[in-house]
Amino acid sequence: METIKFKILFGRPDKGTDPRPFIRDKEAISLDLNILESYINEKCGGKEIFLGCWSPKGLDVNHILGSDNLQIEQGTNWFVIRNGAQEIDGLVFPEMSDGPELVTFRGYLGEEGIHSYSNSEDVRAYWANDLMREHNGVFSAAIVGRSGLTLSLVSDIFSIGPLYYRELGDMVLFASSPSLLAQKGDRLDINAWWMRINIGHCLDNTTLSQEIKKVSPATVMNFTAEGSTSKTWFDYSKFPHGEKAVDDEALKASHESFSCAIERCERLNHGMAVVPLSSGYDSRRIFAHLKNRTDDTETCTVRMPNQNGEDIDGSYAPQMSEDFGIKNTKFYVDDAAEWHKDSSQRLFAVDAQTDYHTWAVPIFDNYKGKVVSFYDGIGGDVFGFYGWNFKYNPQTLNLDYRSRILNLDIMDEVKYSRDISEFWHKKLPENINQDLLNFCIWQSSNQISLWNQQQAAPGHLLLCPYFDLDYIRTMLQFSCDKDEEISVQKDILNKFFPELGAYPGTGNLPKAGKEIPIIKEENRMRSLQKLTLIVLKNKGCRAQLKSQLNLKALLLLFLSTFSLAVTNRISWWSTNIVEISLWWHSRPYVINWDNEQNKS
């Protein structure tokens, strides 16, 4: 293992005297890129990442060398690292002639036609201009300004593109994954932990670590030597308030707007178009627009039966694809060993932020090393011409039913969870679309989107046409009574794509063998049992669990390692607690801050 010490100095030979009088000393840190690569490749399946640092001071860095697959760019007072350098150019766009010193950009902007792997000049030109204008796409961006004087972190409309940060001394660290920002001594955010257990995700900008935050939706954060500011580039009150009735004109407006959104995605022209196709209507509507692209489009389907034995995706999704001459790749329920491997990979890839999405692991493993654009159906069921009263509306939250498993010492800490959720809920304008927008900002951003945003490999572009700003505006114009049943996607398919609307949907699918859901659930329980045993053998995990759980819960957790019946009985709470504990005590310490040296 080779250790290289490099200093990020006060100036560069080609730039002459450094213009920053505020730089008088340096921050001292060390980077272990072997730990970074080992964690990403061995635990997270090789997902795409970036990690950066900016400081108003100079930086003195001890650098433990990684492989040639890491791209490292550095300036006077910053550096950024990304993986996939040997596979594809992109994500990191350093200074060429004029403009920002650095642009880190992951995602896409549909109207401008740029994405993670676009021409450097085009990406840099966009981010050199007004950061407060509307940005129509799904992305995360970090921009180091001229002469390194500023750092700007920019999120998309719902913060679907992951972007996390923390302040460490005078430094600001930023990354696509919260795990990469971990430091020894970080504290678990108990309220975020409690919300993650109760409703399946953290709220707004919180993460499981008190010290690490997610950039809030539609936000530009600016850091300078004088401090930081945070402004939103979009006013949610400017969205329509659902004042128009749903009729044939509404269906036509939706169809025309979504067609435009798809065309913007197509113009990005990045590799093979891949549609994860289910028997539901959201992905089917995307497929309807791409079905004539037989040369550069394919679909993939994961067979995911539910508890009633219905094969939700395995029957009609592949048939639809094949009937239109488009290749379909099918993935089936894994055996117990494969399911456990996939579940563990998913756990670390999504940073324990959700227990969803084990089903998606084979998809990204299959397309690893390939240049593809995934068309994600996220948001399709959300913008459906009516306001939804979602479960995380603070008026409907039941945050107490798991309290019987907790150690009384932390009960006082979690009791504020309802107040926190209500605070974030009230930040949005009160109208029929309030809960719907909260769903996008909270659950879509912090749970649903993780299936691809945190599992995609280098070369994978993730497209979300339902989150096109113009399409959102179109859909939010219309609403109907909450008691009225309207299936917008189905109605639009029947009206504009009747040949696809004729296939059965999720409400009328054939029965599969009853053994399929039983096998899936048994695989999940066996995997949980293995993870529980690993956690209970870990000294740090045991200490953490003793501080969180009461004696009865600890005893049940221990007994579950011997009995699948007990594992199944307590899985409603043990799954989340075990996964979070294992992730917390497995986080990599990629950046080590020499606090004593900085103090001296």
Coordinates of C-alpha atoms in Angstrom, one line a residue:
M1 CA 0.0 0.0 0.0
E2 CA 1.6 3.3 -1.2
T3 CA 1.2 6.5 0.8
I4 CA 1.6 9.7 -1.1
K5 CA 1.7 13.1 0.7
F6 CA 0.6 16.0 -1.4
K7 CA 0.0 19.6 -0.4
I8 CA -2.7 21.7 -1.9
L9 CA -0.7 24.9 -1.9
F10 CA -1.7 28.5 -1.9
G11 CA -1.3 29.0 -5.7
R12 CA -0.7 27.2 -9.0
P13 CA 2.3 27.9 -11.2
D14 CA 0.1 28.8 -14.2
K15 CA -2.1 31.2 -12.2
G16 CA 0.6 33.4 -10.5
T17 CA -0.1 34.9 -7.1
D18 CA -3.0 33.6 -5.2
P19 CA -5.8 36.2 -5.0
R20 CA -7.1 35.0 -1.6
P21 CA -5.7 37.0 1.3
F22 CA -7.9 35.0 3.7
I23 CA -5.8 31.8 3.3
R24 CA -3.2 31.9 6.0
D25 CA -2.9 28.3 7.2
K26 CA -4.0 24.8 6.2
E27 CA -6.3 22.0 7.3
A28 CA -4.6 18.6 7.7
I29 CA -6.5 15.5 6.6
S30 CA -5.7 12.1 5.3
L31 CA -7.5 10.0 2.6
D32 CA -7.6 6.3 2.5
L33 CA -8.7 5.5 -1.0
N34 CA -8.1 1.7 -0.5
I35 CA -10.8 1.8 2.2
L36 CA -13.1 3.8 -0.1
E37 CA -12.7 1.3 -3.0
S38 CA -13.0 -1.7 -0.8
Y39 CA -16.3 -0.4 0.7
I40 CA -17.8 0.6 -2.6
N41 CA -16.8 -2.5 -4.5
E42 CA -17.1 -5.2 -1.9
K43 CA -20.1 -4.0 0.1
C44 CA -22.0 -1.7 -2.2
G45 CA -21.7 -3.6 -5.5
G46 CA -19.5 -1.0 -7.2
K47 CA -22.1 1.7 -7.3
E48 CA -21.1 5.2 -8.7
I49 CA -20.0 7.7 -6.2
F50 CA -18.3 11.1 -5.8
L51 CA -16.6 12.6 -2.7
G52 CA -15.2 16.1 -2.3
C53 CA -13.8 18.7 0.1
W54 CA -13.5 22.5 0.0
S55 CA -12.0 24.8 2.5
P56 CA -11.3 28.6 2.7
K57 CA -7.8 27.5 4.0
G58 CA -5.2 25.4 2.2
L59 CA -5.3 21.7 2.6
D60 CA -2.5 19.4 3.7
V61 CA -3.4 15.9 2.7
N62 CA -1.9 12.5 3.3
H63 CA -3.2 10.3 0.5
I64 CA -3.2 6.5 0.6
L65 CA -3.3 5.6 -3.1
G66 CA -6.2 3.8 -4.7
S67 CA -6.6 2.2 -8.1
D68 CA -6.5 3.8 -11.5
N69 CA -10.3 3.6 -11.6
L70 CA -10.5 6.6 -9.3
Q71 CA -10.3 10.1 -10.8
I72 CA -8.8 12.7 -8.4
E73 CA -8.9 16.3 -9.2
Q74 CA -7.5 19.0 -6.9
G75 CA -7.1 22.7 -6.7
T76 CA -5.6 25.2 -4.3
N77 CA -8.1 24.5 -1.5
W78 CA -10.3 21.6 -2.8
F79 CA -10.3 18.1 -4.1
V80 CA -12.8 15.7 -5.5
I81 CA -12.8 12.0 -6.2
R82 CA -15.1 9.8 -8.3
N83 CA -15.0 6.1 -9.4
G84 CA -15.4 4.7 -12.8
A85 CA -12.5 6.6 -14.4
Q86 CA -11.4 3.6 -16.5
E87 CA -15.0 2.9 -17.6
I88 CA -16.3 6.3 -18.7
D89 CA -15.5 10.0 -18.6
G90 CA -17.8 12.2 -16.6
L91 CA -19.2 13.5 -13.2
V92 CA -16.1 15.6 -12.5
F93 CA -15.4 18.6 -14.8
P94 CA -12.2 20.6 -13.8
E95 CA -11.3 24.0 -15.1
M96 CA -10.2 24.2 -18.7
S97 CA -10.0 28.0 -19.5
D98 CA -12.6 30.1 -17.7
G99 CA -15.5 29.8 -15.3
P100 CA -15.7 27.7 -12.2
E101 CA -12.6 25.8 -11.0
L102 CA -14.6 22.6 -10.7
V103 CA -18.0 21.3 -11.5
T104 CA -19.2 18.0 -10.1
F105 CA -22.5 17.0 -11.8
R106 CA -24.4 13.7 -11.5
G107 CA -27.7 13.4 -13.2
Y108 CA -29.3 15.3 -16.1
L109 CA -31.0 18.5 -17.2
G110 CA -33.6 17.7 -19.9
E111 CA -34.1 21.1 -21.5
E112 CA -30.4 21.8 -21.8
G113 CA -29.6 18.2 -23.0
I114 CA -26.7 17.7 -20.6
H115 CA -25.9 14.8 -18.2
S116 CA -23.2 13.2 -16.1
Y117 CA -21.2 12.1 -19.1
S118 CA -21.8 15.1 -21.5
N119 CA -19.1 17.2 -23.1
S120 CA -17.2 19.1 -20.4
E121 CA -17.6 22.5 -22.1
D122 CA -21.4 22.1 -22.1
V123 CA -21.6 21.1 -18.5
R124 CA -19.3 23.8 -17.3
A125 CA -21.1 26.5 -19.4
Y126 CA -24.4 25.7 -17.7
W127 CA -23.1 25.7 -14.1
A128 CA -21.1 28.9 -14.7
N129 CA -24.3 30.9 -14.9
D130 CA -27.1 31.8 -12.6
L131 CA -27.5 29.0 -10.1
M132 CA -30.9 30.4 -8.8
R133 CA -32.7 29.8 -12.1
E134 CA -35.1 26.8 -12.6
H135 CA -33.3 23.5 -13.2
N136 CA -35.4 21.0 -15.0
G137 CA -34.0 17.6 -14.3
V138 CA -32.9 15.2 -11.6
F139 CA -29.3 15.8 -10.4
S140 CA -26.8 16.8 -7.8
A141 CA -24.2 19.5 -8.4
A142 CA -21.2 20.9 -6.5
I143 CA -19.5 23.9 -8.0
V144 CA -16.2 25.4 -6.8
G145 CA -16.2 29.0 -8.0
R146 CA -13.4 31.1 -9.6
S147 CA -10.1 31.0 -7.7
G148 CA -11.8 28.6 -5.2
L149 CA -13.4 31.4 -3.3
T150 CA -16.8 29.6 -3.1
L151 CA -18.5 26.2 -2.9
S152 CA -22.1 25.9 -4.1
L153 CA -24.2 22.8 -3.6
V154 CA -27.3 22.5 -5.7
S155 CA -30.2 20.1 -5.5
D156 CA -33.1 19.3 -7.9
I157 CA -36.8 20.1 -7.4
F158 CA -37.4 17.2 -5.0
S159 CA -33.8 16.4 -4.1
I160 CA -34.0 13.0 -5.9
G161 CA -30.4 13.2 -6.9
P162 CA -28.5 12.4 -3.7
L163 CA -26.2 15.1 -2.3
Y164 CA -24.9 15.1 1.3
Y165 CA -22.6 17.4 3.2
R166 CA -21.0 18.0 6.6
E167 CA -18.8 20.7 8.0
L168 CA -15.5 19.6 9.6
G169 CA -13.5 22.4 11.1
D170 CA -13.2 25.0 8.3
M171 CA -13.8 22.3 5.7
V172 CA -17.0 21.4 3.9
L173 CA -17.2 17.8 2.8
F174 CA -19.7 16.7 0.2
A175 CA -20.6 13.3 -1.3
S176 CA -23.2 11.3 -3.2
S177 CA -23.5 8.9 -0.2
P178 CA -23.6 9.7 3.5
S179 CA -21.4 6.7 4.4
L180 CA -18.4 8.4 2.7
L181 CA -18.6 11.4 5.1
A182 CA -18.5 9.3 8.3
Q183 CA -16.2 10.2 11.1
K184 CA -15.3 8.4 14.3
G185 CA -17.3 10.0 17.1
D186 CA -20.4 10.8 15.0
R187 CA -23.7 10.6 16.8
L188 CA -26.8 8.7 15.8
D189 CA -29.7 11.1 15.1
I190 CA -32.3 9.4 17.3
N191 CA -35.3 11.2 15.8
A192 CA -34.2 10.4 12.3
W193 CA -33.6 6.8 13.4
W194 CA -37.1 6.7 14.9
M195 CA -38.7 8.1 11.8
R196 CA -36.7 5.6 9.7
I197 CA -38.1 2.8 11.7
N198 CA -41.7 4.0 11.9
I199 CA -42.3 5.3 8.4
G200 CA -39.4 3.8 6.5
H201 CA -37.3 6.9 5.8
C202 CA -35.8 10.0 7.3
L203 CA -37.4 13.5 6.8
D204 CA -36.3 16.3 4.6
N205 CA -32.6 17.0 5.1
T206 CA -31.9 14.7 8.1
T207 CA -29.8 11.5 7.9
L208 CA -29.1 8.8 10.5
S209 CA -26.0 10.9 11.6
Q210 CA -26.5 14.2 13.4
E211 CA -23.4 15.6 11.7
I212 CA -24.4 14.7 8.1
K213 CA -27.2 16.5 6.3
K214 CA -28.8 16.1 2.9
V215 CA -29.1 19.2 0.8
S216 CA -32.8 20.2 0.9
P217 CA -34.9 20.1 -2.2
A218 CA -34.6 23.0 -4.8
T219 CA -31.8 24.5 -2.8
V220 CA -28.5 26.3 -3.5
M221 CA -26.1 26.3 -0.6
N222 CA -23.2 28.7 -0.8
F223 CA -20.1 28.5 1.4
T224 CA -17.4 31.2 1.6
A225 CA -14.7 32.3 4.0
E226 CA -17.4 34.4 5.8
G227 CA -19.9 31.6 6.3
S228 CA -22.8 29.9 4.5
T229 CA -26.1 30.8 3.0
S230 CA -29.0 28.6 1.8
K231 CA -31.7 29.7 -0.7
T232 CA -34.4 27.9 -2.7
W233 CA -34.4 28.3 -6.4
F234 CA -38.1 27.3 -6.6
D235 CA -41.1 28.6 -4.8
Y236 CA -43.5 25.7 -4.3
S237 CA -46.4 28.1 -3.9
K238 CA -46.0 28.8 -7.6
F239 CA -47.2 25.3 -8.5
P240 CA -50.8 25.1 -9.6
H241 CA -53.3 24.4 -6.8
G242 CA -55.5 21.7 -8.5
E243 CA -58.3 24.1 -9.4
K244 CA -59.3 22.5 -12.7
A245 CA -61.6 19.5 -13.1
V246 CA -60.6 16.3 -14.6
D247 CA -62.0 15.7 -18.1
D248 CA -60.8 14.6 -21.6
E249 CA -58.9 17.8 -22.0
A250 CA -57.0 17.0 -18.8
L251 CA -56.0 13.6 -20.2
K252 CA -54.9 15.2 -23.5
A253 CA -52.8 17.8 -21.6
S254 CA -51.2 15.1 -19.6
H255 CA -50.4 13.0 -22.6
E256 CA -48.9 16.0 -24.5
S257 CA -46.8 17.1 -21.6
F258 CA -45.5 13.7 -20.8
S259 CA -44.6 13.2 -24.5
C260 CA -42.5 16.3 -24.3
A261 CA -40.8 15.0 -21.1
I262 CA -39.9 11.7 -22.8
E263 CA -38.6 13.5 -25.9
R264 CA -36.3 15.5 -23.6
C265 CA -35.0 12.3 -22.1
E266 CA -34.5 10.7 -25.5
R267 CA -32.4 13.7 -26.7
L268 CA -29.9 13.0 -24.0
N269 CA -28.9 10.1 -26.2
H270 CA -26.8 8.1 -23.7
G271 CA -26.4 4.5 -24.7
M272 CA -29.0 1.8 -24.6
A273 CA -32.5 2.8 -23.3
V274 CA -33.6 0.3 -20.5
V275 CA -37.1 0.3 -19.1
P276 CA -37.6 -1.6 -15.8
L277 CA -41.0 -2.8 -16.9
S278 CA -43.7 -4.1 -14.5
S279 CA -47.3 -5.0 -15.2
G280 CA -48.3 -1.7 -13.6
Y281 CA -49.2 1.4 -15.6
D282 CA -46.4 3.8 -14.7
S283 CA -43.5 1.9 -16.5
R284 CA -46.0 0.8 -19.2
R285 CA -46.7 4.4 -20.1
I286 CA -43.0 5.0 -20.5
F287 CA -42.7 1.9 -22.6
A288 CA -45.5 3.1 -24.8
H289 CA -43.4 6.0 -25.9
L290 CA -40.3 3.9 -26.5
K291 CA -41.8 0.8 -28.0
N292 CA -40.8 1.7 -31.6
R293 CA -37.1 2.1 -30.7
T294 CA -36.4 -1.6 -31.3
D295 CA -32.7 -1.1 -32.1
D296 CA -31.6 0.6 -28.9
T297 CA -34.2 -0.2 -26.3
E298 CA -34.8 -3.2 -24.0
T299 CA -36.8 -3.9 -20.9
C300 CA -36.1 -5.9 -17.8
T301 CA -38.5 -7.4 -15.3
V302 CA -38.1 -8.7 -11.8
R303 CA -40.6 -11.4 -10.7
M304 CA -41.9 -10.1 -7.4
P305 CA -45.0 -12.1 -6.2
N306 CA -47.1 -10.7 -3.4
Q307 CA -48.5 -12.6 -0.4
N308 CA -51.6 -13.7 -2.3
G309 CA -49.5 -15.7 -4.8
E310 CA -50.0 -13.3 -7.6
D311 CA -47.0 -12.9 -9.9
I312 CA -47.2 -9.1 -10.2
D313 CA -44.6 -8.6 -12.9
G314 CA -43.6 -12.0 -14.2
S315 CA -46.4 -12.7 -16.6
Y316 CA -47.5 -9.7 -18.7
A317 CA -44.5 -7.3 -18.6
P318 CA -42.2 -9.6 -20.6
Q319 CA -45.1 -10.5 -22.9
M320 CA -45.7 -6.9 -23.7
S321 CA -42.1 -6.3 -24.5
E322 CA -41.7 -9.3 -26.7
D323 CA -45.0 -8.6 -28.5
F324 CA -43.4 -5.3 -29.7
G325 CA -40.1 -6.9 -30.7
I326 CA -38.1 -5.5 -27.8
K327 CA -35.8 -7.7 -25.8
N328 CA -36.8 -8.4 -22.2
T329 CA -34.5 -9.7 -19.5
K330 CA -36.2 -11.5 -16.6
F331 CA -34.9 -11.9 -13.0
Y332 CA -36.4 -14.4 -10.7
V333 CA -36.7 -15.0 -7.0
D334 CA -33.3 -15.9 -5.7
D335 CA -32.4 -18.8 -3.5
A336 CA -31.7 -18.1 0.2
A337 CA -28.0 -17.6 -0.2
E338 CA -28.3 -15.3 -3.2
W339 CA -31.1 -13.3 -1.6
H340 CA -28.9 -12.8 1.5
K341 CA -26.0 -11.6 -0.6
D342 CA -28.3 -9.2 -2.5
S343 CA -30.0 -8.0 0.7
S344 CA -26.6 -7.2 2.3
Q345 CA -25.4 -5.4 -0.8
R346 CA -28.6 -3.3 -0.9
L347 CA -28.3 -2.5 2.8
F348 CA -24.9 -0.9 2.3
A349 CA -25.6 0.6 -1.1
V350 CA -28.6 2.6 0.2
D351 CA -26.8 3.5 3.5
A352 CA -29.5 1.7 5.6
Q353 CA -31.9 4.5 4.6
T354 CA -34.5 2.0 3.7
D355 CA -35.1 -1.7 3.8
Y356 CA -36.6 -1.6 0.3
H357 CA -35.1 -2.5 -3.0
T358 CA -33.3 -5.9 -2.6
W359 CA -35.2 -6.8 -5.8
A360 CA -33.2 -4.2 -7.8
V361 CA -29.7 -5.6 -7.1
P362 CA -29.7 -8.1 -10.0
I363 CA -30.7 -5.3 -12.4
F364 CA -27.6 -3.2 -11.8
D365 CA -25.3 -6.2 -11.5
N366 CA -26.6 -7.3 -15.0
Y367 CA -25.9 -3.9 -16.6
K368 CA -22.6 -3.2 -14.9
G369 CA -20.0 -2.0 -17.3
K370 CA -22.6 -1.0 -19.9
V371 CA -23.6 2.5 -21.0
V372 CA -27.3 2.7 -20.5
S373 CA -30.1 5.1 -19.7
F374 CA -32.6 3.7 -17.2
Y375 CA -36.2 5.2 -17.5
D376 CA -37.5 5.2 -14.0
G377 CA -41.3 5.3 -13.4
I378 CA -40.9 7.1 -10.1
G379 CA -43.6 9.8 -9.6
G380 CA -46.0 8.2 -12.1
D381 CA -48.5 7.2 -9.5
V382 CA -48.1 10.4 -7.5
F383 CA -49.3 13.0 -10.0
G384 CA -52.7 11.5 -10.5
F385 CA -55.1 14.5 -10.6
Y386 CA -55.9 14.3 -7.0
G387 CA -54.4 15.2 -3.6
W388 CA -53.4 12.2 -1.5
N389 CA -53.6 12.0 2.3
F390 CA -50.4 10.0 2.7
K391 CA -49.4 8.1 5.8
Y392 CA -46.7 10.5 6.9
N393 CA -49.0 13.5 7.2
P394 CA -48.3 14.2 10.9
Q395 CA -52.1 14.1 11.7
T396 CA -52.2 10.5 10.7
L397 CA -48.8 9.3 12.0
N398 CA -48.7 6.7 14.6
L399 CA -45.3 7.1 16.1
D400 CA -46.0 5.3 19.4
Y401 CA -46.8 1.7 18.4
R402 CA -43.2 0.6 18.4
S403 CA -42.4 2.3 21.7
R404 CA -42.9 -0.9 23.6
I405 CA -39.6 -2.2 22.3
L406 CA -37.6 0.9 23.4
N407 CA -35.3 1.5 26.4
L408 CA -37.0 4.0 28.6
D409 CA -33.9 6.2 28.6
I410 CA -34.4 7.2 25.0
M411 CA -38.2 7.7 25.1
D412 CA -37.8 11.4 25.8
E413 CA -35.5 11.8 22.7
V414 CA -38.0 10.2 20.2
K415 CA -41.1 12.0 21.5
Y416 CA -40.3 15.0 19.3
S417 CA -40.6 13.1 16.1
R418 CA -44.2 14.1 15.5
D419 CA -43.3 17.8 16.1
I420 CA -40.5 17.5 13.6
S421 CA -42.6 15.9 10.9
E422 CA -45.3 18.5 11.4
F423 CA -42.7 21.3 11.0
W424 CA -41.6 20.0 7.7
H425 CA -45.1 19.3 6.6
K426 CA -46.1 22.9 7.2
K427 CA -43.3 24.3 5.1
L428 CA -45.3 23.7 2.0
P429 CA -48.3 25.8 1.0
E430 CA -51.7 24.5 2.2
N431 CA -53.8 23.3 -0.7
I432 CA -55.0 20.0 -2.1
N433 CA -51.5 19.3 -3.4
Q434 CA -49.7 19.7 0.0
D435 CA -49.6 16.1 0.9
L436 CA -48.7 15.0 -2.6
L437 CA -45.7 17.3 -2.7
N438 CA -44.6 16.2 0.8
F439 CA -44.7 12.7 -0.6
C440 CA -42.3 13.6 -3.3
I441 CA -40.0 15.6 -1.0
W442 CA -40.0 13.0 1.8
Q443 CA -40.7 9.5 0.5
S444 CA -39.8 9.7 -3.1
S445 CA -36.6 11.4 -2.3
N446 CA -35.5 9.5 0.8
Q447 CA -36.8 6.1 0.1
I448 CA -38.2 5.2 -3.3
S449 CA -35.6 6.8 -5.5
L450 CA -32.8 5.0 -3.7
W451 CA -33.5 1.8 -5.7
N452 CA -31.4 3.3 -8.6
Q453 CA -29.9 6.5 -7.3
Q454 CA -27.8 4.6 -4.8
Q455 CA -27.3 1.3 -6.7
A456 CA -26.5 2.4 -10.3
A457 CA -22.9 1.8 -11.5
P458 CA -20.6 4.2 -13.5
G459 CA -22.1 4.7 -17.0
H460 CA -25.7 4.4 -15.8
L461 CA -27.9 7.5 -16.4
L462 CA -31.1 7.6 -14.4
L463 CA -34.0 9.4 -16.1
C464 CA -37.2 10.3 -14.3
P465 CA -39.7 11.7 -16.9
Y466 CA -42.5 12.0 -14.4
F467 CA -40.4 14.6 -12.5
D468 CA -40.1 16.9 -15.5
L469 CA -41.0 20.3 -14.2
D470 CA -43.5 21.1 -17.0
Y471 CA -45.2 17.7 -16.5
I472 CA -45.5 18.4 -12.8
R473 CA -47.1 21.8 -13.5
T474 CA -49.5 20.2 -15.9
M475 CA -50.6 17.5 -13.5
L476 CA -51.0 19.8 -10.5
Q477 CA -53.5 22.0 -12.4
F478 CA -56.1 19.2 -12.0
S479 CA -57.8 17.5 -9.0
C480 CA -60.9 15.6 -8.2
D481 CA -62.7 14.6 -5.0
K482 CA -60.6 12.3 -2.8
D483 CA -63.4 9.8 -2.7
E484 CA -63.4 9.6 -6.5
E485 CA -61.5 6.7 -8.1
I486 CA -59.4 7.8 -11.2
S487 CA -56.6 5.7 -12.7
V488 CA -55.0 8.4 -14.8
Q489 CA -52.3 6.1 -16.3
K490 CA -54.8 3.4 -17.3
D491 CA -57.2 6.0 -18.8
I492 CA -54.4 7.6 -20.8
L493 CA -53.1 4.2 -22.0
N494 CA -56.6 3.2 -23.1
K495 CA -57.2 6.5 -24.9
F496 CA -53.8 7.0 -26.6
F497 CA -52.2 3.5 -26.6
P498 CA -55.1 1.1 -26.6
E499 CA -52.9 -1.8 -27.7
L500 CA -51.0 -1.5 -24.4
G501 CA -54.0 -0.6 -22.3
A502 CA -55.6 -3.9 -23.3
Y503 CA -53.0 -6.0 -21.3
P504 CA -54.1 -6.9 -17.7
G505 CA -52.8 -4.6 -14.9
T506 CA -51.9 -5.2 -11.3
G507 CA -55.6 -5.5 -10.4
N508 CA -56.4 -8.5 -12.5
L509 CA -53.3 -10.7 -12.8
P510 CA -53.2 -14.4 -13.0
K511 CA -52.3 -16.6 -9.9
A512 CA -48.8 -18.0 -9.6
G513 CA -47.8 -21.0 -7.5
K514 CA -48.5 -20.4 -3.8
E515 CA -44.9 -21.5 -3.1
I516 CA -43.4 -18.4 -4.7
P517 CA -44.3 -15.8 -2.0
I518 CA -43.6 -18.4 0.7
I519 CA -40.1 -18.9 -0.7
K520 CA -39.5 -15.2 -0.9
E521 CA -40.6 -14.5 2.7
E522 CA -38.6 -17.5 4.0
N523 CA -35.5 -16.2 2.1
R524 CA -36.0 -12.8 3.7
M525 CA -36.3 -14.2 7.2
R526 CA -33.2 -16.4 6.8
S527 CA -31.3 -13.4 5.7
L528 CA -32.5 -11.3 8.6
Q529 CA -31.5 -14.1 11.0
K530 CA -28.0 -14.1 9.6
L531 CA -27.7 -10.3 9.9
T532 CA -29.0 -10.5 13.5
L533 CA -26.3 -13.0 14.4
I534 CA -23.6 -10.8 12.9
V535 CA -24.9 -7.8 14.8
L536 CA -25.1 -9.6 18.1
K537 CA -21.5 -10.8 17.7
N538 CA -20.3 -7.2 17.2
K539 CA -19.3 -5.5 20.4
G540 CA -20.2 -2.0 19.2
C541 CA -23.6 -3.2 17.8
R542 CA -24.4 -4.9 21.1
A543 CA -23.7 -1.8 23.1
Q544 CA -25.8 0.3 20.8
L545 CA -28.8 -2.1 21.0
K546 CA -28.6 -2.2 24.8
S547 CA -28.9 1.6 24.8
Q548 CA -32.0 1.5 22.5
L549 CA -34.0 -1.6 23.3
N550 CA -35.6 -2.8 26.5
L551 CA -34.8 -6.2 28.0
K552 CA -37.7 -8.0 26.4
A553 CA -36.8 -6.8 22.9
L554 CA -33.1 -7.8 23.5
L555 CA -34.2 -11.3 24.6
L556 CA -36.4 -11.8 21.6
L557 CA -33.6 -10.6 19.3
F558 CA -31.3 -13.2 20.8
L559 CA -33.9 -16.0 20.5
S560 CA -34.5 -15.1 16.9
T561 CA -31.0 -16.3 15.9
F562 CA -32.2 -19.8 16.8
S563 CA -35.8 -19.7 15.5
L564 CA -37.2 -18.5 12.2
A565 CA -40.6 -18.4 13.9
V566 CA -39.3 -15.8 16.3
T567 CA -37.5 -14.0 13.5
N568 CA -40.7 -13.7 11.6
R569 CA -42.7 -12.6 14.7
I570 CA -40.4 -9.7 15.5
S571 CA -39.3 -8.8 11.9
W572 CA -41.7 -5.8 11.9
W573 CA -39.3 -4.0 14.2
S574 CA -36.1 -6.0 14.1
T575 CA -35.4 -5.6 10.4
N576 CA -34.8 -1.9 10.5
I577 CA -33.0 -1.8 13.9
V578 CA -30.6 -4.7 12.9
E579 CA -29.8 -3.2 9.5
I580 CA -29.2 0.3 10.8
S581 CA -26.9 -1.0 13.6
L582 CA -24.9 -3.2 11.2
W583 CA -24.5 -0.3 8.7
W584 CA -23.5 2.2 11.5
H585 CA -20.7 0.0 12.7
S586 CA -19.5 -0.8 9.2
R587 CA -19.2 2.7 7.8
P588 CA -15.8 3.4 6.2
Y589 CA -13.6 6.2 7.5
V590 CA -12.3 7.5 4.2
I591 CA -11.4 11.0 5.4
N592 CA -9.6 11.3 8.7
W593 CA -9.2 14.8 10.1
D594 CA -6.1 15.4 12.2
N595 CA -7.8 17.6 14.7
E596 CA -4.9 17.8 17.0
Q597 CA -2.6 19.0 14.2
N598 CA -5.2 21.6 13.2
K599 CA -5.5 22.8 16.8
S600 CA -1.7 23.2 17.0

